[in-house]
Coordinates of C-alpha atoms in Angstrom, one line a residue:
M1 CA -2.3 -0.7 -3.9
S2 CA -2.6 -4.4 -3.8
E3 CA -1.5 -5.9 -1.5
G4 CA -1.0 -7.6 1.1
V5 CA -2.4 -5.0 2.6
S6 CA -1.0 -1.9 3.9
R7 CA -2.9 -1.2 6.8
R8 CA -3.6 2.9 7.5
G9 CA -1.3 3.9 9.9
A10 CA -1.8 6.6 12.8
L11 CA -1.0 9.0 10.3
A12 CA -3.4 10.1 7.7
Y13 CA -2.5 8.0 4.8
A14 CA -1.1 4.6 3.6
G15 CA 1.1 4.0 0.8
A16 CA -0.5 3.5 -2.3
A17 CA 1.0 1.7 -5.7
A18 CA 1.5 -1.6 -7.2
A19 CA 4.1 -3.2 -5.1
F20 CA 2.6 -1.2 -1.9
G21 CA -1.2 -1.6 -2.2
L22 CA -3.2 -2.4 -4.9
F23 CA -1.6 -5.0 -7.1
P24 CA 0.0 -8.3 -5.6
A25 CA 3.2 -7.9 -4.3
A26 CA 5.0 -9.0 -7.2
A27 CA 8.2 -9.9 -8.8
R28 CA 10.0 -11.5 -11.7
A29 CA 9.4 -15.3 -12.5
E30 CA 12.9 -16.3 -12.5
T31 CA 13.7 -19.4 -14.0
E32 CA 15.9 -20.7 -11.0
G33 CA 14.3 -23.4 -9.2
A34 CA 11.9 -24.8 -12.6
P35 CA 12.8 -27.0 -15.1
A36 CA 14.3 -25.5 -18.2
A37 CA 12.7 -26.3 -21.4
P38 CA 14.2 -28.8 -24.0
A39 CA 14.5 -26.2 -26.6
A40 CA 15.9 -23.4 -24.2
A41 CA 18.3 -25.9 -23.1
E42 CA 19.5 -26.4 -26.5
G43 CA 20.6 -22.7 -26.8
D44 CA 17.0 -21.1 -28.0
P45 CA 16.6 -18.4 -25.5
Q46 CA 13.2 -17.5 -27.1
A47 CA 11.8 -20.7 -26.8
F48 CA 9.1 -21.6 -24.1
G49 CA 9.6 -24.0 -21.2
P50 CA 7.0 -26.2 -19.6
E51 CA 3.6 -25.1 -18.1
R52 CA 3.7 -24.3 -14.7
H53 CA 1.2 -23.5 -12.2
G54 CA 2.3 -20.5 -10.2
L55 CA 5.2 -17.8 -10.5
S56 CA 7.3 -15.9 -7.7
A57 CA 10.3 -13.8 -7.3
F58 CA 12.8 -16.4 -7.1
G59 CA 11.5 -19.6 -8.1
E60 CA 10.1 -20.3 -4.9
L61 CA 6.7 -22.2 -4.5
K62 CA 5.1 -23.4 -1.6
Y63 CA 2.1 -25.3 -3.0
G64 CA 2.7 -27.7 -5.6
P65 CA 0.6 -28.0 -9.0
D66 CA -2.1 -30.4 -7.5
F67 CA -2.9 -28.1 -4.3
K68 CA -6.5 -27.9 -3.3
T69 CA -6.4 -24.9 -1.1
F70 CA -4.2 -22.4 0.8
D71 CA -3.2 -23.7 4.4
Y72 CA -5.1 -20.5 5.8
V73 CA -8.3 -20.9 4.7
R74 CA -11.3 -23.2 6.0
V75 CA -12.5 -25.0 3.1
D76 CA -15.9 -25.5 4.2
A77 CA -16.3 -22.1 5.2
P78 CA -20.3 -21.1 5.2
K79 CA -21.5 -18.7 2.7
G80 CA -23.9 -15.7 3.6
G81 CA -24.0 -12.9 6.0
S82 CA -22.2 -9.6 5.5
Y83 CA -19.1 -7.7 6.2
S84 CA -18.7 -4.1 6.6
Q85 CA -15.9 -1.4 7.3
T86 CA -14.5 1.9 6.6
P87 CA -11.5 1.8 4.0
S88 CA -8.3 1.1 5.8
T89 CA -6.1 0.7 2.6
I90 CA -6.2 2.4 -0.5
A91 CA -4.3 2.7 -3.8
L92 CA -4.2 5.0 -7.0
N93 CA -7.3 7.4 -7.1
Q94 CA -8.9 6.2 -4.1
N95 CA -10.0 8.1 -0.7
F96 CA -10.2 7.2 2.6
T97 CA -13.2 9.5 3.4
T98 CA -15.3 9.6 0.0
F99 CA -15.5 8.4 -3.6
N100 CA -17.2 9.9 -6.5
T101 CA -16.1 7.5 -9.3
L102 CA -16.3 3.5 -9.8
N103 CA -13.2 3.8 -11.8
A104 CA -10.4 3.2 -9.6
Y105 CA -7.7 2.7 -12.3
I106 CA -7.1 6.2 -13.4
L107 CA -5.9 9.7 -12.2
K108 CA -9.2 11.3 -12.4
G109 CA -11.9 11.6 -9.4
D110 CA -11.8 9.7 -6.0
G111 CA -12.2 5.9 -6.6
A112 CA -14.5 3.7 -4.5
A113 CA -12.8 1.5 -2.4
G114 CA -13.2 -2.4 -3.1
M115 CA -13.3 -2.1 -6.6
E116 CA -10.8 -4.7 -7.1
L117 CA -13.5 -7.2 -5.7
V118 CA -15.1 -6.9 -9.3
F119 CA -12.2 -7.8 -11.2
D120 CA -10.5 -11.1 -11.9
T121 CA -6.7 -11.6 -12.7
L122 CA -4.5 -13.9 -14.4
M123 CA -3.1 -15.1 -11.3
A124 CA -3.9 -14.7 -7.7
R125 CA -1.6 -14.2 -4.3
A126 CA -1.0 -16.5 -1.8
Y127 CA -0.8 -14.5 1.5
D128 CA 1.4 -16.9 3.1
E129 CA 4.7 -16.5 0.4
P130 CA 6.1 -13.3 0.0
D131 CA 5.2 -12.8 -3.5
A132 CA 4.2 -16.0 -5.1
L133 CA 1.0 -16.1 -7.3
Y134 CA -1.1 -19.1 -8.7
G135 CA -3.2 -19.5 -11.7
L136 CA -6.8 -18.0 -11.7
V137 CA -8.1 -16.8 -15.3
A138 CA -5.0 -18.3 -16.4
Q139 CA -4.8 -22.2 -15.5
S140 CA -0.9 -22.0 -16.5
V141 CA 2.4 -19.8 -17.6
A142 CA 5.2 -20.9 -19.8
V143 CA 8.5 -18.6 -19.6
S144 CA 10.8 -18.0 -22.3
G145 CA 14.4 -19.1 -21.9
D146 CA 15.4 -15.5 -21.9
G147 CA 12.4 -14.6 -19.3
L148 CA 11.3 -12.0 -21.7
A149 CA 7.8 -13.7 -22.9
F150 CA 5.1 -15.3 -20.8
R151 CA 2.6 -17.4 -22.7
F152 CA -0.6 -17.6 -20.4
R153 CA -2.9 -20.4 -21.1
L154 CA -6.6 -19.2 -20.1
R155 CA -9.1 -21.1 -18.4
P156 CA -12.0 -21.9 -21.1
E157 CA -14.6 -21.3 -18.1
A158 CA -13.6 -18.1 -17.3
R159 CA -16.6 -15.6 -17.8
F160 CA -17.7 -12.1 -17.1
H161 CA -20.6 -11.5 -15.1
D162 CA -23.1 -11.2 -18.0
G163 CA -21.9 -14.7 -19.2
S164 CA -19.8 -13.9 -21.8
R165 CA -16.4 -15.8 -22.3
L166 CA -13.5 -14.1 -20.9
T167 CA -10.6 -14.3 -23.8
A168 CA -7.2 -13.2 -24.6
E169 CA -8.5 -10.3 -26.5
D170 CA -9.8 -8.9 -23.3
V171 CA -6.6 -9.5 -21.6
K172 CA -4.7 -7.8 -24.6
W173 CA -7.4 -4.7 -24.5
S174 CA -7.2 -4.3 -20.8
F175 CA -3.4 -4.4 -20.6
E176 CA -2.9 -1.9 -23.6
T177 CA -5.6 0.4 -22.0
L178 CA -4.0 0.5 -18.7
K179 CA -0.6 1.3 -20.3
A180 CA -2.1 4.0 -22.4
K181 CA -5.0 5.4 -20.0
G182 CA -4.6 4.0 -16.9
H183 CA -3.3 5.7 -13.9
P184 CA 0.3 7.1 -14.0
L185 CA 1.4 4.6 -11.3
I186 CA 0.2 1.8 -13.4
A187 CA 1.5 3.2 -16.7
Q188 CA 4.8 3.7 -15.3
Q189 CA 4.8 0.0 -13.7
I190 CA 4.2 -1.5 -16.9
R191 CA 6.0 0.7 -19.3
D192 CA 8.2 -2.1 -20.3
L193 CA 5.3 -4.5 -21.8
E194 CA 6.3 -4.1 -25.2
G195 CA 3.5 -6.1 -26.7
V196 CA 0.7 -8.4 -26.3
E197 CA -0.2 -11.3 -28.7
V198 CA -3.1 -13.3 -28.9
E199 CA -2.8 -16.8 -29.9
G200 CA -6.6 -18.1 -30.1
E201 CA -8.8 -17.2 -27.7
G202 CA -7.4 -19.1 -24.7
V203 CA -3.8 -17.7 -25.1
V204 CA -1.9 -14.5 -24.6
V205 CA 1.6 -13.9 -24.9
L206 CA 3.1 -11.0 -23.0
R207 CA 6.7 -9.8 -24.5
L208 CA 8.6 -7.7 -22.3
S209 CA 11.6 -5.3 -22.9
P210 CA 15.2 -6.7 -22.2
K211 CA 15.6 -3.9 -19.5
R212 CA 12.1 -5.0 -17.8
T213 CA 12.0 -5.4 -14.0
R214 CA 11.9 -8.3 -11.9
D215 CA 8.4 -7.0 -10.9
L216 CA 6.8 -6.6 -14.3
P217 CA 5.9 -10.4 -15.1
L218 CA 3.9 -11.0 -11.6
T219 CA 2.4 -7.3 -11.8
L220 CA 1.1 -7.8 -15.0
A221 CA -0.4 -11.0 -13.6
G222 CA -2.1 -9.2 -11.2
L223 CA -3.6 -6.5 -13.2
P224 CA -7.4 -6.5 -13.5
I225 CA -9.0 -7.9 -16.6
F226 CA -11.7 -5.7 -18.4
S227 CA -14.3 -6.3 -21.0
K228 CA -13.5 -5.4 -24.3
A229 CA -16.9 -5.4 -25.5
W230 CA -18.3 -3.5 -22.6
Y231 CA -15.9 -0.8 -23.1
A232 CA -16.6 -0.5 -26.9
T233 CA -19.3 2.0 -26.2
R234 CA -17.7 3.9 -23.1
D235 CA -14.2 6.0 -22.3
F236 CA -12.1 4.0 -20.1
D237 CA -10.5 7.2 -18.8
A238 CA -14.0 9.0 -17.7
A239 CA -14.8 9.0 -14.0
T240 CA -18.0 7.6 -13.8
M241 CA -20.7 6.0 -11.4
E242 CA -21.6 3.3 -13.7
P243 CA -21.0 -0.3 -12.3
P244 CA -18.5 -1.7 -14.5
L245 CA -19.0 -5.5 -16.0
G246 CA -16.5 -7.6 -14.1
S247 CA -16.0 -11.2 -13.8
G248 CA -14.7 -11.5 -9.9
P249 CA -16.1 -12.5 -7.0
Y250 CA -18.3 -9.6 -6.3
K251 CA -20.1 -7.0 -8.3
V252 CA -21.5 -3.5 -7.4
G253 CA -24.7 -3.2 -5.7
R254 CA -26.2 -0.4 -3.8
I255 CA -24.5 2.7 -3.6
E256 CA -24.7 6.0 -1.9
P257 CA -22.1 8.4 -3.5
G258 CA -19.5 9.6 -1.2
R259 CA -21.3 7.9 1.5
N260 CA -21.2 4.1 1.1
I261 CA -20.8 1.2 -1.5
T262 CA -22.0 -2.2 -1.4
F263 CA -20.7 -5.4 -3.2
E264 CA -22.8 -8.2 -3.7
R265 CA -21.5 -11.9 -4.1
V266 CA -21.7 -13.3 -7.4
A267 CA -23.4 -16.8 -6.2
D268 CA -22.4 -18.4 -9.6
W269 CA -18.9 -17.0 -9.9
W270 CA -17.0 -18.9 -12.3
A271 CA -14.2 -19.4 -10.2
K272 CA -15.4 -19.7 -6.8
D273 CA -14.1 -23.3 -6.4
L274 CA -10.7 -23.0 -7.9
P275 CA -7.8 -23.6 -5.4
V276 CA -6.8 -19.9 -5.1
N277 CA -10.5 -19.4 -4.0
A278 CA -11.5 -22.3 -2.2
G279 CA -12.8 -21.1 1.5
Q280 CA -12.4 -17.4 0.5
F281 CA -15.0 -14.5 -0.1
N282 CA -17.5 -16.1 1.9
F283 CA -19.8 -12.7 2.8
D284 CA -22.9 -12.3 0.5
R285 CA -22.5 -8.6 0.9
V286 CA -19.2 -6.4 1.4
R287 CA -20.1 -2.9 2.2
Y288 CA -17.5 0.1 2.9
E289 CA -18.7 3.0 4.7
F290 CA -17.1 6.6 4.5
F291 CA -16.9 9.4 7.1
R292 CA -15.1 12.7 7.2
D293 CA -14.3 12.6 10.7
R294 CA -12.6 9.7 12.7
A295 CA -14.6 10.4 15.7
V296 CA -18.0 10.2 13.9
A297 CA -16.8 6.8 12.5
F298 CA -16.2 5.4 15.7
E299 CA -19.7 6.3 17.0
A300 CA -21.3 4.9 13.9
F301 CA -19.5 1.6 14.6
K302 CA -20.8 1.8 18.2
G303 CA -24.2 2.3 16.6
K304 CA -23.9 -0.7 14.3
A305 CA -23.7 1.4 11.3
Y306 CA -20.7 -1.1 10.2
L307 CA -19.3 -4.2 12.1
F308 CA -15.7 -4.5 11.6
R309 CA -13.1 -1.7 12.5
E310 CA -9.2 -2.0 12.7
E311 CA -8.4 0.7 15.0
F312 CA -5.6 3.4 14.2
T313 CA -5.9 5.8 17.1
S314 CA -4.1 4.6 20.2
R315 CA -6.4 6.9 22.5
V316 CA -9.5 5.5 21.3
W317 CA -8.2 1.8 21.6
A318 CA -7.0 2.4 25.4
T319 CA -9.9 4.6 26.5
G320 CA -13.0 4.2 24.1
Y321 CA -13.7 0.7 24.2
D322 CA -15.7 0.7 27.5
F323 CA -19.2 0.8 26.2
P324 CA -21.7 -1.6 27.0
A325 CA -21.7 -3.9 24.0
V326 CA -17.9 -4.5 24.8
R327 CA -18.8 -5.0 28.4
E328 CA -21.6 -7.6 27.3
G329 CA -19.5 -9.3 24.8
K330 CA -21.2 -8.4 22.0
V331 CA -18.4 -6.3 20.5
R332 CA -14.9 -8.3 20.5
R333 CA -11.4 -6.9 20.7
E334 CA -8.3 -8.5 19.4
T335 CA -4.8 -8.1 18.6
L336 CA -3.2 -9.8 16.1
P337 CA 0.4 -9.7 14.7
D338 CA 1.3 -7.9 11.7
L339 CA 4.2 -9.4 10.3
T340 CA 4.3 -7.4 7.1
P341 CA 6.9 -5.0 6.5
S342 CA 5.8 -1.6 8.0
G343 CA 7.9 0.5 5.7
A344 CA 8.2 4.5 6.1
Q345 CA 5.7 6.6 8.3
G346 CA 6.3 10.0 8.7
L347 CA 6.2 13.7 7.3
W348 CA 7.5 14.0 3.8
L349 CA 9.2 17.2 3.4
N350 CA 8.8 18.6 -0.3
L351 CA 12.4 19.1 -1.5
R352 CA 10.7 21.1 -4.9
R353 CA 10.4 23.9 -2.4
A354 CA 13.5 25.8 -2.4
K355 CA 13.3 26.3 1.4
F356 CA 13.9 22.4 1.9
Q357 CA 16.7 22.3 -0.3
D358 CA 19.6 22.4 2.4
P359 CA 19.8 18.9 4.2
R360 CA 20.9 21.2 7.6
T361 CA 17.2 22.8 7.3
R362 CA 15.5 19.4 7.0
A363 CA 17.8 17.8 10.2
A364 CA 16.7 20.9 12.1
I365 CA 13.2 20.3 11.4
T366 CA 13.4 16.6 12.5
L367 CA 15.0 17.6 15.6
A368 CA 11.7 19.5 16.8
F369 CA 9.7 16.5 16.3
D370 CA 9.6 15.1 20.0
F371 CA 8.2 11.3 19.1
E372 CA 8.7 10.4 23.0
W373 CA 6.4 13.3 24.4
M374 CA 3.7 12.3 21.7
N375 CA 4.0 8.7 22.4
K376 CA 3.5 9.0 26.0
N377 CA 1.0 11.6 26.1
L378 CA -1.0 11.3 23.1
M379 CA -0.7 7.8 22.1
F380 CA -0.3 5.7 25.3
D381 CA 2.9 4.4 24.6
A382 CA 1.2 2.1 21.9
Y383 CA 4.0 2.8 19.0
K384 CA 7.8 2.4 18.4
R385 CA 9.7 4.9 16.4
T386 CA 10.3 4.4 12.8
A387 CA 13.9 4.6 11.7
S388 CA 14.1 3.0 8.5
V389 CA 12.3 2.9 5.2
F390 CA 12.0 -0.8 5.5
Q391 CA 11.0 -0.8 9.1
G392 CA 9.6 -4.1 10.0
A393 CA 12.1 -6.0 7.9
P394 CA 15.0 -6.5 9.9
E395 CA 16.9 -8.5 6.6
M396 CA 16.5 -5.2 4.7
M397 CA 17.3 -2.5 7.5
A398 CA 20.8 -1.1 7.6
T399 CA 22.7 -1.9 10.6
G400 CA 26.1 -0.9 12.1
V401 CA 28.9 0.5 9.6
A402 CA 28.7 0.2 5.6
E403 CA 31.0 -3.1 4.6
G404 CA 31.4 -5.8 2.5
A405 CA 28.9 -6.2 -0.3
E406 CA 27.0 -3.0 1.1
L407 CA 30.0 -1.0 1.0
A408 CA 31.1 -2.0 -2.6
L409 CA 27.5 -0.6 -3.7
L410 CA 28.1 2.7 -1.8
E411 CA 31.5 3.3 -2.8
P412 CA 31.1 4.6 -6.6
F413 CA 29.1 7.5 -5.0
R414 CA 31.6 8.7 -2.0
G415 CA 31.6 12.4 -2.1
K416 CA 28.1 12.6 -4.1
I417 CA 26.0 11.4 -0.9
P418 CA 26.2 12.2 2.6
D419 CA 28.7 10.7 4.6
E420 CA 26.5 9.2 7.0
A421 CA 25.7 6.7 4.3
F422 CA 28.8 5.1 5.3
G423 CA 28.6 4.8 8.9
E424 CA 26.0 3.9 11.4
P425 CA 22.8 4.6 9.8
L426 CA 21.1 7.8 10.5
T427 CA 18.4 7.3 13.2
P428 CA 16.0 9.9 14.3
P429 CA 16.9 11.6 17.5
V430 CA 15.5 10.6 21.3
S431 CA 14.0 13.4 23.3
D432 CA 14.0 13.5 27.1
G433 CA 10.3 13.7 26.8
S434 CA 9.5 16.7 28.1
G435 CA 7.8 17.8 24.8
Q436 CA 10.3 20.5 24.4
D437 CA 14.0 19.2 24.8
R438 CA 16.3 22.2 24.9
A439 CA 19.4 20.4 23.9
L440 CA 17.5 19.1 20.4
L441 CA 16.2 22.5 20.0
R442 CA 19.8 24.1 20.4
Q443 CA 20.9 21.8 17.8
G444 CA 18.3 22.6 15.5
A445 CA 19.0 26.3 15.8
K446 CA 22.5 25.7 15.2
L447 CA 21.8 23.9 12.2
L448 CA 19.6 26.7 11.0
R449 CA 22.0 29.4 11.3
E450 CA 24.3 27.0 9.3
A451 CA 22.1 26.8 6.6
G452 CA 21.9 30.7 6.2
W453 CA 18.7 31.4 8.2
T454 CA 18.8 34.2 10.8
T455 CA 16.6 35.1 13.5
K456 CA 14.5 38.3 13.0
N457 CA 11.8 39.4 15.1
G458 CA 11.5 35.6 16.2
R459 CA 11.5 34.3 12.7
A460 CA 14.0 32.2 10.9
T461 CA 14.7 34.2 7.8
N462 CA 16.9 33.7 4.8
A463 CA 19.3 36.1 3.0
A464 CA 16.4 37.5 0.7
G465 CA 14.1 38.2 3.9
E466 CA 11.9 35.4 3.3
A467 CA 10.6 33.5 6.6
L468 CA 10.8 29.8 7.2
T469 CA 7.1 28.6 7.0
I470 CA 5.8 25.2 6.8
E471 CA 2.0 24.3 5.9
F472 CA 1.0 20.9 7.0
L473 CA -1.7 19.7 4.7
E474 CA -4.2 17.5 6.1
F475 CA -7.9 16.3 5.3
E476 CA -9.2 15.0 8.5
P477 CA -8.5 16.4 12.2
S478 CA -7.1 13.4 13.9
F479 CA -3.3 14.2 13.2
E480 CA -3.9 17.9 14.7
P481 CA -2.5 17.3 18.3
H482 CA 0.5 15.6 17.2
L483 CA 1.1 18.4 14.6
S484 CA 0.2 21.2 17.1
A485 CA 3.0 19.9 19.4
F486 CA 5.3 19.9 16.6
I487 CA 4.5 23.2 15.3
K488 CA 5.1 24.5 19.0
N489 CA 8.6 23.2 18.9
L490 CA 9.3 24.7 15.2
K491 CA 8.2 28.0 16.8
V492 CA 11.0 27.9 19.2
L493 CA 13.3 27.7 16.1
G494 CA 11.9 30.5 14.6
I495 CA 9.8 28.1 11.9
E496 CA 6.3 29.1 11.6
G497 CA 4.1 26.2 11.0
T498 CA 0.3 26.1 10.2
I499 CA -2.2 23.2 9.9
R500 CA -4.1 23.2 6.3
Q501 CA -7.0 21.0 6.4
V502 CA -8.9 20.6 3.3
D503 CA -11.5 18.5 1.8
P504 CA -10.5 15.0 0.6
A505 CA -11.0 15.8 -3.2
Q506 CA -8.5 18.8 -2.8
F507 CA -6.3 16.9 -0.7
Q508 CA -5.9 14.4 -3.6
Q509 CA -5.5 17.2 -6.2
R510 CA -2.8 19.0 -4.5
T511 CA -0.7 15.7 -3.5
N512 CA -1.2 14.5 -7.1
S513 CA 0.4 17.9 -8.3
F514 CA 2.9 18.1 -5.3
D515 CA 1.2 21.5 -4.0
F516 CA 2.0 21.1 -0.5
D517 CA 5.1 21.8 1.9
V518 CA 4.6 18.7 3.8
V519 CA 1.9 15.6 4.2
S520 CA 1.9 12.8 6.4
R521 CA 1.8 9.5 4.7
R522 CA 2.9 5.7 5.3
M523 CA 4.8 4.2 2.6
S524 CA 4.1 0.4 3.2
M525 CA 6.5 -2.1 1.9
S526 CA 6.3 -5.5 0.0
P527 CA 8.0 -8.3 1.1
T528 CA 9.9 -8.4 -2.1
P529 CA 10.4 -4.6 -3.0
G530 CA 11.2 -4.1 -6.7
E531 CA 9.4 -1.6 -8.9
G532 CA 7.1 0.3 -6.0
L533 CA 10.5 1.5 -5.1
R534 CA 10.9 3.3 -8.2
Q535 CA 7.5 5.1 -7.7
V536 CA 8.4 6.2 -4.2
Y537 CA 12.0 7.1 -4.7
S538 CA 13.4 7.4 -7.9
S539 CA 14.3 10.5 -10.2
E540 CA 11.9 9.3 -13.0
S541 CA 8.8 9.5 -10.4
A542 CA 9.7 12.9 -9.0
N543 CA 7.5 14.8 -11.2
L544 CA 5.1 12.2 -12.4
P545 CA 1.5 13.4 -11.4
G546 CA 0.0 11.3 -9.1
S547 CA 3.2 9.5 -8.1
Q548 CA 4.3 8.5 -4.7
N549 CA 7.5 10.1 -4.6
L550 CA 6.1 12.9 -2.5
S551 CA 9.4 14.2 -1.5
G552 CA 10.8 14.7 -5.0
V553 CA 13.7 12.5 -4.5
A554 CA 15.8 12.7 -7.8
N555 CA 19.3 11.1 -6.7
P556 CA 21.8 9.1 -8.8
A557 CA 22.9 6.8 -6.0
V558 CA 19.1 6.1 -4.9
D559 CA 18.3 5.4 -8.7
S560 CA 21.4 3.1 -8.9
L561 CA 20.6 1.0 -5.9
I562 CA 16.9 0.8 -6.6
E563 CA 18.1 -0.8 -10.2
T564 CA 20.3 -3.2 -8.2
M565 CA 17.5 -4.3 -6.4
I566 CA 15.4 -4.8 -9.2
A567 CA 18.0 -7.0 -11.0
A568 CA 18.9 -8.6 -7.7
K569 CA 19.0 -12.7 -8.7
S570 CA 18.7 -13.9 -5.1
R571 CA 17.0 -12.6 -2.0
D572 CA 20.7 -12.4 -0.3
E573 CA 21.5 -9.9 -3.2
L574 CA 18.2 -8.1 -2.7
H575 CA 18.6 -7.8 0.8
V576 CA 22.2 -6.4 0.4
A577 CA 21.1 -3.8 -1.9
A578 CA 18.2 -2.8 0.4
R579 CA 20.6 -2.1 3.3
A580 CA 22.6 0.1 1.3
L581 CA 19.6 2.2 -0.1
D582 CA 18.1 2.3 3.3
R583 CA 21.3 4.0 4.4
V584 CA 21.3 6.2 1.6
L585 CA 17.8 7.2 1.7
R586 CA 17.9 8.2 5.7
A587 CA 21.2 10.1 5.1
L588 CA 19.3 12.3 2.7
R589 CA 16.9 13.4 5.5
T590 CA 13.8 13.8 3.1
W591 CA 11.1 12.8 5.7
V592 CA 10.4 13.1 9.4
P593 CA 10.4 9.5 10.7
A594 CA 6.9 9.0 12.8
W595 CA 5.9 5.7 14.4
Y596 CA 4.7 2.4 13.5
K597 CA 3.4 -0.9 15.3
D598 CA 3.6 -4.5 14.5
T599 CA 0.1 -5.4 15.5
H600 CA -3.5 -5.3 14.2
T601 CA -6.0 -3.8 16.6
L602 CA -9.4 -5.0 15.8
A603 CA -12.8 -4.6 17.2
Y604 CA -15.9 -6.4 15.4
W605 CA -19.3 -7.1 16.6
D606 CA -19.2 -10.9 17.3
A607 CA -21.0 -12.4 14.3
Y608 CA -17.8 -13.7 12.4
G609 CA -15.9 -16.9 12.5
R610 CA -12.3 -17.1 11.2
P611 CA -9.5 -19.5 10.4
P612 CA -7.3 -20.3 13.8
E613 CA -4.4 -18.7 11.9
K614 CA -4.5 -15.5 9.9
P615 CA -2.2 -15.5 6.6
R616 CA 1.2 -14.1 7.2
F617 CA 1.1 -11.1 4.9
T618 CA -2.4 -9.9 5.2
R619 CA -5.2 -9.3 8.0
G620 CA -7.3 -11.6 5.9
T621 CA -10.8 -10.5 7.2
L622 CA -12.5 -10.3 4.0
E623 CA -10.9 -13.1 2.4
T624 CA -11.0 -15.9 5.0
W625 CA -13.5 -14.8 7.7
W626 CA -17.4 -15.8 7.3
W627 CA -20.7 -14.9 9.1
E628 CA -22.2 -17.0 11.8
A629 CA -26.0 -16.4 12.2
D630 CA -26.3 -17.8 16.1
K631 CA -23.3 -15.6 17.3
A632 CA -24.7 -12.5 15.4
E633 CA -28.2 -13.2 16.8
K634 CA -26.7 -13.2 20.5
A635 CA -25.0 -9.6 19.3
G636 CA -28.0 -8.0 18.2
V637 CA -26.8 -7.7 14.7
K638 CA -28.5 -8.4 11.3
A639 CA -26.6 -9.7 7.9

């Protein structure tokens, strides 16, 4: 949803949505650190400042206006060959295991992975900076003194794949259409876009509401641009298998609906030599393969059905890579550091259900989750326990007792939020690793009694005679051993747990409408969190169809702290508010924290070359790797 790229964790889902996945991790382009416009200095807040080549959250840019390429690419990387994988990150309506539409920007249907490759954007992400964007379709941008208007000057050479010019009218139509008909997550994120003005073919002005978020300008700069003329005879909000007209590095090629989709490199892509693209998008073909079962997908990799795989199953990583191609050096394994914030991964309890309303009930459920046993017996000790919603970003993770600026942010809500928010941050219980820690389960039983559940015939029952049951909604079987161990402990507490596996389309529909008890998901985190937090934790998203607020969090303190983060004028202010928010979200106990790892475990047929260092905030495989024909021949694979 976006981003740097949120990998799919050992749980069934990665986070989706603008600041988490599909769009660049964007934040407000502050005027601090950039020269002020003369008119603005004279007191006209609506006057535009000088044109600039990039934007970032707090005015910081690594690359100057004359930069030739990003540091993490090989400028002369050869073009050719192919890259193929299964989807490892999704956003909006996309699905890991299938697709039935090429429209990935609406709520309807299951969108095909990779569709973002088809469309250009006003600006492009630098993946060695937390949130910086540089000119792509837009050669420059000027910001008004009040930060409420952004004038983008478009490159006259920008073209769609049919040769037609990409104009300001296309930008205007795209943004207005996404706001009116796009996926609810997009519409929510750009709702403070007040207007789009066209100043000739090559200049577009975006006017924003005074209450706009820090994220909005860069989020807009990262939105796909569609052809207004192409959609004149088509419904934008229709699920369709017709390949759309784009302007990006690839166009849709061969399709087998629900099974695979191939993207073909546009050899005469108008933007291929721009600094933001030099040395990138080197493969002639990019293919995504879809499988309903992870075991089948692994066998397909061994059979060369696809050539690149990020391994998310620790058991397979530890024991499965002993097949001949690995021993012969034809398949390589690498472990690369994952320096992006991991975020919150776990089991999300649907607080819209009355049975989960009491926090003591939720605490009891968490006590039955024996991570230590699972990690040792199911995951080869490959993972660490997730504790924070900002896991992997130490500067945003709460530590110690709330004090100073953090305490000042929390103090107005004393008595309205759990007391734990003011003390040591709540952390998941540590079991004895036996698989059934009796001390923790006794604590859980006590909490259930305090919450009004009594045991009748071995079942926890409330005053109305209703038994406490939990249905875990899944769309694939890989998490079943972990859930089965969890369910076994829940049964000791008198809670009846069941696993409901549905097809991917039904899973999407049920999560979109919040028709579940518990689902597993990873909410990956931007290095500069902003608007995406509203989509996962704010009251306004609690009942928005398709939102990522799976638990239905609707808490005034959470809303206030999110707004404080969004309005932060410096990274220090952002980090203070994040630590306060982390305290509150942990204390609310809306999820059962699971696990994370801070590495990418990669396996691939030895047909690729890559730069010596990967970009800090993404894996970089598709963007910066290239095909090496000699190695491919030795490995016995074809392009």
